[in-house]
Every structure is written in structure tokens, then in C-alpha cells.
PDB file of C-alpha atoms in Angstrom:
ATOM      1  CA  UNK A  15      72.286  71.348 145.123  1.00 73.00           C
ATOM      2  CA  UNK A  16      71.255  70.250 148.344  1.00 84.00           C
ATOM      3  CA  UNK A  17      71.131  72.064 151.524  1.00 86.00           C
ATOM      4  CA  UNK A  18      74.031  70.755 153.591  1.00 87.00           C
ATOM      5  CA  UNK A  19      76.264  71.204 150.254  1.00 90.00           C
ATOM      6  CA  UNK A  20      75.238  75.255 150.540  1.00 92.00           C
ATOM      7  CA  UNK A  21      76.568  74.343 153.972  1.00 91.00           C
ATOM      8  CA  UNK A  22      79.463  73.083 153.280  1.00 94.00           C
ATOM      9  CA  UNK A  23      80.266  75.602 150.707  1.00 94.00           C
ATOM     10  CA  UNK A  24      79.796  78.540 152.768  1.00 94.00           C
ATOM     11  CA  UNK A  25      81.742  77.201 155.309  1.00 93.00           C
ATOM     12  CA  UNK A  26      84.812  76.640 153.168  1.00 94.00           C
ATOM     13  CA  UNK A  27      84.046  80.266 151.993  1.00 94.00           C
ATOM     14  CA  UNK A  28      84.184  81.340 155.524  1.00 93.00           C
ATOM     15  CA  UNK A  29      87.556  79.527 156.254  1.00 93.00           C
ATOM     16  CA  UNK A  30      89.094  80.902 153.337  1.00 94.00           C
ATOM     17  CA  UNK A  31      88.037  84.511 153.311  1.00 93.00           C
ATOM     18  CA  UNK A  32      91.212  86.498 153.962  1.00 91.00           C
ATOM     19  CA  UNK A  33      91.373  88.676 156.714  1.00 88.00           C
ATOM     20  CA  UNK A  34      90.500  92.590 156.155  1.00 84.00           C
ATOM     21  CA  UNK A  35      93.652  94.168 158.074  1.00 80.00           C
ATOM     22  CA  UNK A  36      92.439  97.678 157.152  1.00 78.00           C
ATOM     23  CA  UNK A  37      88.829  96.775 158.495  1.00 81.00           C
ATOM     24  CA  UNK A  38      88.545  94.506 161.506  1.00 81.00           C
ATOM     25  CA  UNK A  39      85.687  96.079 162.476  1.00 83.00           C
ATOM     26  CA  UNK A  40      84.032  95.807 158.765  1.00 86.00           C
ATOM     27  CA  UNK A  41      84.726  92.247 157.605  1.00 89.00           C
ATOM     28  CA  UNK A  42      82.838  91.101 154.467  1.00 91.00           C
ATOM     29  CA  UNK A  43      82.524  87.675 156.062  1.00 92.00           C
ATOM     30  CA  UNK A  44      79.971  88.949 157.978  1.00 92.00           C
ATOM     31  CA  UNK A  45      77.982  90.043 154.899  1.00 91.00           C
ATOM     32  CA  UNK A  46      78.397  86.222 153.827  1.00 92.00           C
ATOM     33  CA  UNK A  47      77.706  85.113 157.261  1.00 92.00           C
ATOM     34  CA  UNK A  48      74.542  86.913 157.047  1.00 91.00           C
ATOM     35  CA  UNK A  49      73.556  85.173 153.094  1.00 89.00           C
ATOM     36  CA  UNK A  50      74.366  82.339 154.496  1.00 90.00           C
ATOM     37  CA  UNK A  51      72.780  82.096 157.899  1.00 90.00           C
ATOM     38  CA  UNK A  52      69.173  80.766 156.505  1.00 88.00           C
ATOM     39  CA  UNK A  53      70.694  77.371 155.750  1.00 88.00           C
ATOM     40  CA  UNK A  54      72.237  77.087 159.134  1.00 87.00           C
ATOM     41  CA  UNK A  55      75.701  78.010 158.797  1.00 86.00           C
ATOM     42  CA  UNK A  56      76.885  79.505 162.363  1.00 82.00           C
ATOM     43  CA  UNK A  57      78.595  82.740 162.090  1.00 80.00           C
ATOM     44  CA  UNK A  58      82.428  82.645 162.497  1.00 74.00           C
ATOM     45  CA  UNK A  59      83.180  86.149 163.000  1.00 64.00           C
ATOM     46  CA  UNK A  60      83.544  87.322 166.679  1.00 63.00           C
ATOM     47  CA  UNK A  61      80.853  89.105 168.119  1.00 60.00           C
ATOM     48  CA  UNK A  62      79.854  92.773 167.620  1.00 59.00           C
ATOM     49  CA  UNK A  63      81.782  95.042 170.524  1.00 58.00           C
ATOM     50  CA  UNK A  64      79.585  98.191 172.176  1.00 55.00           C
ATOM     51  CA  UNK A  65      80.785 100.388 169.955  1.00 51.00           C
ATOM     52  CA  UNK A  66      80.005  98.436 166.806  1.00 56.00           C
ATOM     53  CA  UNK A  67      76.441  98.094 168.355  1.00 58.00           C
ATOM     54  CA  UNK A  68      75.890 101.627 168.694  1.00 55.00           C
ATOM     55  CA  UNK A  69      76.982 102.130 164.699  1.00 53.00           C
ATOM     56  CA  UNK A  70      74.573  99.399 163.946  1.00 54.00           C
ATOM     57  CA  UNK A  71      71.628 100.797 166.149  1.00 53.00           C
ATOM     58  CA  UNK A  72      72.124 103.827 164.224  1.00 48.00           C
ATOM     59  CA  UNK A  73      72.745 102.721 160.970  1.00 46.00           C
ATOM     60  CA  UNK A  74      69.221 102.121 158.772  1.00 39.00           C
ATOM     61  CA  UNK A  75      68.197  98.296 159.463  1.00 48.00           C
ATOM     62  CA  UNK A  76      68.651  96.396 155.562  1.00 50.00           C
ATOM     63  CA  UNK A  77      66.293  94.197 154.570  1.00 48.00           C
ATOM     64  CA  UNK A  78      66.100  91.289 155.713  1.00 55.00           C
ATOM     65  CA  UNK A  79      67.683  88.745 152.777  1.00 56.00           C
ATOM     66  CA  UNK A  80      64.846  85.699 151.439  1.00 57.00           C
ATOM     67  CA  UNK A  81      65.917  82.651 151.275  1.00 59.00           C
ATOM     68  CA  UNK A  82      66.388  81.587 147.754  1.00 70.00           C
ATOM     69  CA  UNK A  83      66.212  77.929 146.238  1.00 77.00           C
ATOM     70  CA  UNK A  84      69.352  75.942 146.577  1.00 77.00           C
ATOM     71  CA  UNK A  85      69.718  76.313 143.036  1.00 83.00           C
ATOM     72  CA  UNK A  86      69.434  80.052 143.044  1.00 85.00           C
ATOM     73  CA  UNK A  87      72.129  80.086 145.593  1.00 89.00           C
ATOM     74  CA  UNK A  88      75.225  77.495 143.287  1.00 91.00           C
ATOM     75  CA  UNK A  89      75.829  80.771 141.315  1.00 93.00           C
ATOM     76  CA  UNK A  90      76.332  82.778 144.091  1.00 93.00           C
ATOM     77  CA  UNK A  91      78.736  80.396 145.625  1.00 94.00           C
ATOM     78  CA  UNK A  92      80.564  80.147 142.599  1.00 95.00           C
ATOM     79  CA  UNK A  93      80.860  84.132 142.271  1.00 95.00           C
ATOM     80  CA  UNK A  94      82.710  84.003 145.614  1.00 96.00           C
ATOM     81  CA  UNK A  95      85.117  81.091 145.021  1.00 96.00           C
ATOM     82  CA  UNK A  96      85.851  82.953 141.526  1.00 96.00           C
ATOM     83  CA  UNK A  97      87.034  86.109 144.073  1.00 95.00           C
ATOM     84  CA  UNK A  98      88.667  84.139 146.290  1.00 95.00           C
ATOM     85  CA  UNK A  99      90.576  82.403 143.197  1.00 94.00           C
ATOM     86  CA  UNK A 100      91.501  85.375 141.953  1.00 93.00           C
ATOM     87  CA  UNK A 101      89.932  84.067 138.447  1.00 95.00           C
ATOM     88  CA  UNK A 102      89.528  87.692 137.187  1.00 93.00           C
ATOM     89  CA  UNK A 103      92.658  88.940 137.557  1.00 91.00           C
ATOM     90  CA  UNK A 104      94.180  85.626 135.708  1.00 91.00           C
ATOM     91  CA  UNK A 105      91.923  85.392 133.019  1.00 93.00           C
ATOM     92  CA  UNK A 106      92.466  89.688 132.285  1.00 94.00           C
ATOM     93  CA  UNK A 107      96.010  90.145 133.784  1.00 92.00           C
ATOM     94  CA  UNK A 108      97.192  94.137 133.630  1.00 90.00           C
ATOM     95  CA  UNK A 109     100.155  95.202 132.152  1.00 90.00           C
ATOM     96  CA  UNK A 110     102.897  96.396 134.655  1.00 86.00           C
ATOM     97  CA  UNK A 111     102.726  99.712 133.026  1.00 87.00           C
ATOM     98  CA  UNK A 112      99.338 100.587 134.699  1.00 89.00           C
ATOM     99  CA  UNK A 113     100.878 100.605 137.602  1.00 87.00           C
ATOM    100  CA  UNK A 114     103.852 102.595 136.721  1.00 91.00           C
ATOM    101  CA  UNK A 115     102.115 105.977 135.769  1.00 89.00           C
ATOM    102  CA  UNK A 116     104.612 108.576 133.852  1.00 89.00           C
ATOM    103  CA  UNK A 117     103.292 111.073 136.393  1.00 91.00           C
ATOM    104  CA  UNK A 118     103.806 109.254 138.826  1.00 89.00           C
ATOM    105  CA  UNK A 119     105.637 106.212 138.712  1.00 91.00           C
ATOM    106  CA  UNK A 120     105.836 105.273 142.293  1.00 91.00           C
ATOM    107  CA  UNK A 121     101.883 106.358 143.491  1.00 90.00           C
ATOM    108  CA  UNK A 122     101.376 102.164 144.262  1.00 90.00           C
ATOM    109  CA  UNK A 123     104.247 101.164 145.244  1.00 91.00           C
ATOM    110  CA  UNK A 124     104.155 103.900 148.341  1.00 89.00           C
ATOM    111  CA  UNK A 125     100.256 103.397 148.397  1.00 88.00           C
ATOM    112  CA  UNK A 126     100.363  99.645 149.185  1.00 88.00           C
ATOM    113  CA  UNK A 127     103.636 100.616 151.548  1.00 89.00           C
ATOM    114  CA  UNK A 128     100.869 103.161 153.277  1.00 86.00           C
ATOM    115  CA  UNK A 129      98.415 100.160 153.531  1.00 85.00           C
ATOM    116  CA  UNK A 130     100.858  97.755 155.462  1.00 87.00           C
ATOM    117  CA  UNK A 131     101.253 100.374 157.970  1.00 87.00           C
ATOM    118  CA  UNK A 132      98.292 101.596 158.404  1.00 84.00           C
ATOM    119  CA  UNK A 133      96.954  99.097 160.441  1.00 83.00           C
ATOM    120  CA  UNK A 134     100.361  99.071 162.957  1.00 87.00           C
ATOM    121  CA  UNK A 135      99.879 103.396 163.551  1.00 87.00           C
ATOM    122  CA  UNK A 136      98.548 104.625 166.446  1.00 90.00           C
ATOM    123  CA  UNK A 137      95.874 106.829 167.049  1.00 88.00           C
ATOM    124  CA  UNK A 138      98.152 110.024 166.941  1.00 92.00           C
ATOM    125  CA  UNK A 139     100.136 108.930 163.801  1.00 89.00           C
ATOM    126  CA  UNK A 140      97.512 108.729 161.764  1.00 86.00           C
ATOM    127  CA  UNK A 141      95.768 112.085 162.849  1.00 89.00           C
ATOM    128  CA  UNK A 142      99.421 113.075 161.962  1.00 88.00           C
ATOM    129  CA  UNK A 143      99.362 111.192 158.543  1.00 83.00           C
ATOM    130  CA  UNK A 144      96.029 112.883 157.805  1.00 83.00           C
ATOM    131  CA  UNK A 145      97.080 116.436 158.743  1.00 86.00           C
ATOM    132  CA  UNK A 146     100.020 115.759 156.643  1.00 83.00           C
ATOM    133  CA  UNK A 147      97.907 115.089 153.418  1.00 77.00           C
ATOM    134  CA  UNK A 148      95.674 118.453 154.068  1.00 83.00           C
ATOM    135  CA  UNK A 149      98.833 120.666 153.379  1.00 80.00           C
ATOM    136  CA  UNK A 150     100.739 120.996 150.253  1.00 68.00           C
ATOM    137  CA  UNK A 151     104.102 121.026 150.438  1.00 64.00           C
ATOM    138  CA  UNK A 152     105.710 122.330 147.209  1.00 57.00           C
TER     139      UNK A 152
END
């Protein structure tokens, strides 16, 4: 595999990668980004805000990644594309009865309910949520 195919294939990745609503500040692109950055891909994600800096300043620095062969890197680029295809959960579907626990029947359904919200609350609400969550009510 040549170098501008790594190119285009991270790229593509890039432009694909769905959005982490729960995360802005945390996207994994950036983690690809950074993989793919010694074969010249330019980064996509916006840049880091003050804040984010100071979290990275005081976060340990990771090492810095090699660049590997352009045939080291095709199964890498295929692991992704097999996430972003969803390949897994096709080839080893669940049963809908996972997520219908007797205990609990409803625990995703209100779980993936919380996760659409979350990212809408402000500030207050979900101090509120949390508090919520610390006492039992019974």
C-alpha cells in the first residue's frame, strides 16, 4: 500500500467518524488524527481551547507513535472501517433479550433516553441529575 492510499484512507476515516455528542471535548478522531499525522494527513478536528490545553499540560505526555511500514498500517485501517461498519455487531448480533433484563427490563431503554439528553442539560441539571443518583429513594 502506498503512501497517499494511507492518505486517502485516513481521510475517509476522518469524514466518516461519527460525532461523540457525549464528548466534544474527547473525540477519538483526534487519536486517529494523531496515527495518522506521519503520512501527512492534516488534522480535521478543531483546535484545542485553553482549557483543554491546561488538561493536556497536565496530563503525562504519551509516547510519541513510530511510523510503521505502509503495510503495517492496511490492517489498522481495516480495523477502523470494520468499527465504522459496524461488522461486529452483524456478524454476532445479540438477542433482544439482553437488553430486556427480568430485573430490570427498562435499564437501556431509559439509559440511552439519559444519553440523548445529556448533552442538551445545563450545568445545574446535571449537578441535579447527579445528586439525584447519590440518594436512594425507596
Amino acid at each position: 500500500m502506498s503512501q497517499p492510499a494511507i492518505v486517502k484512507h485516513y481521510t475517509r476515516i476522518l469524514a466518516l467518524w461519527p460525532k461523540d455528542l457525549l464528548r466534544p471535548n474527547l473525540p477519538f478522531t483526534r487519536t486517529i488524527e494523531r496515527r495518522a499525522t506521519p503520512y501527512g494527513v492534516k488534522p480535521v478536528s478543531p483546535p484545542i481551547d485553553e482549557a483543554e490545553k491546561k488538561t493536556a499540560a497536565a496530563a503525562a505526555k504519551p509516547a510519541p507513535i513510530a511510523k510503521s511500514t505502509p503495510q503495517a498500517e492496511l490492517p489498522q485501517i481495516n480495523a477502523l472501517f470494520s468499527l465504522l461498519e459496524n461488522r461486529y455487531s452483524k456478524k454476532y448480533p445479540v438477542s433482544p433479550g439482553v437488553f430486556k433484563p427480568t430485573s430490570n427490563p427498562e435499564h437501556y431503554e431509559r439509559l440511552m433516553e439519559e444519553i440523548e439528553r445529556a448533552p442538551k442539560k445545563s450545568w445545574f441539571q446535571a449537578k441535579m441529575d447527579e445528586w439525584k443518583m447519590k440518594i436512594r429513594w425507596q
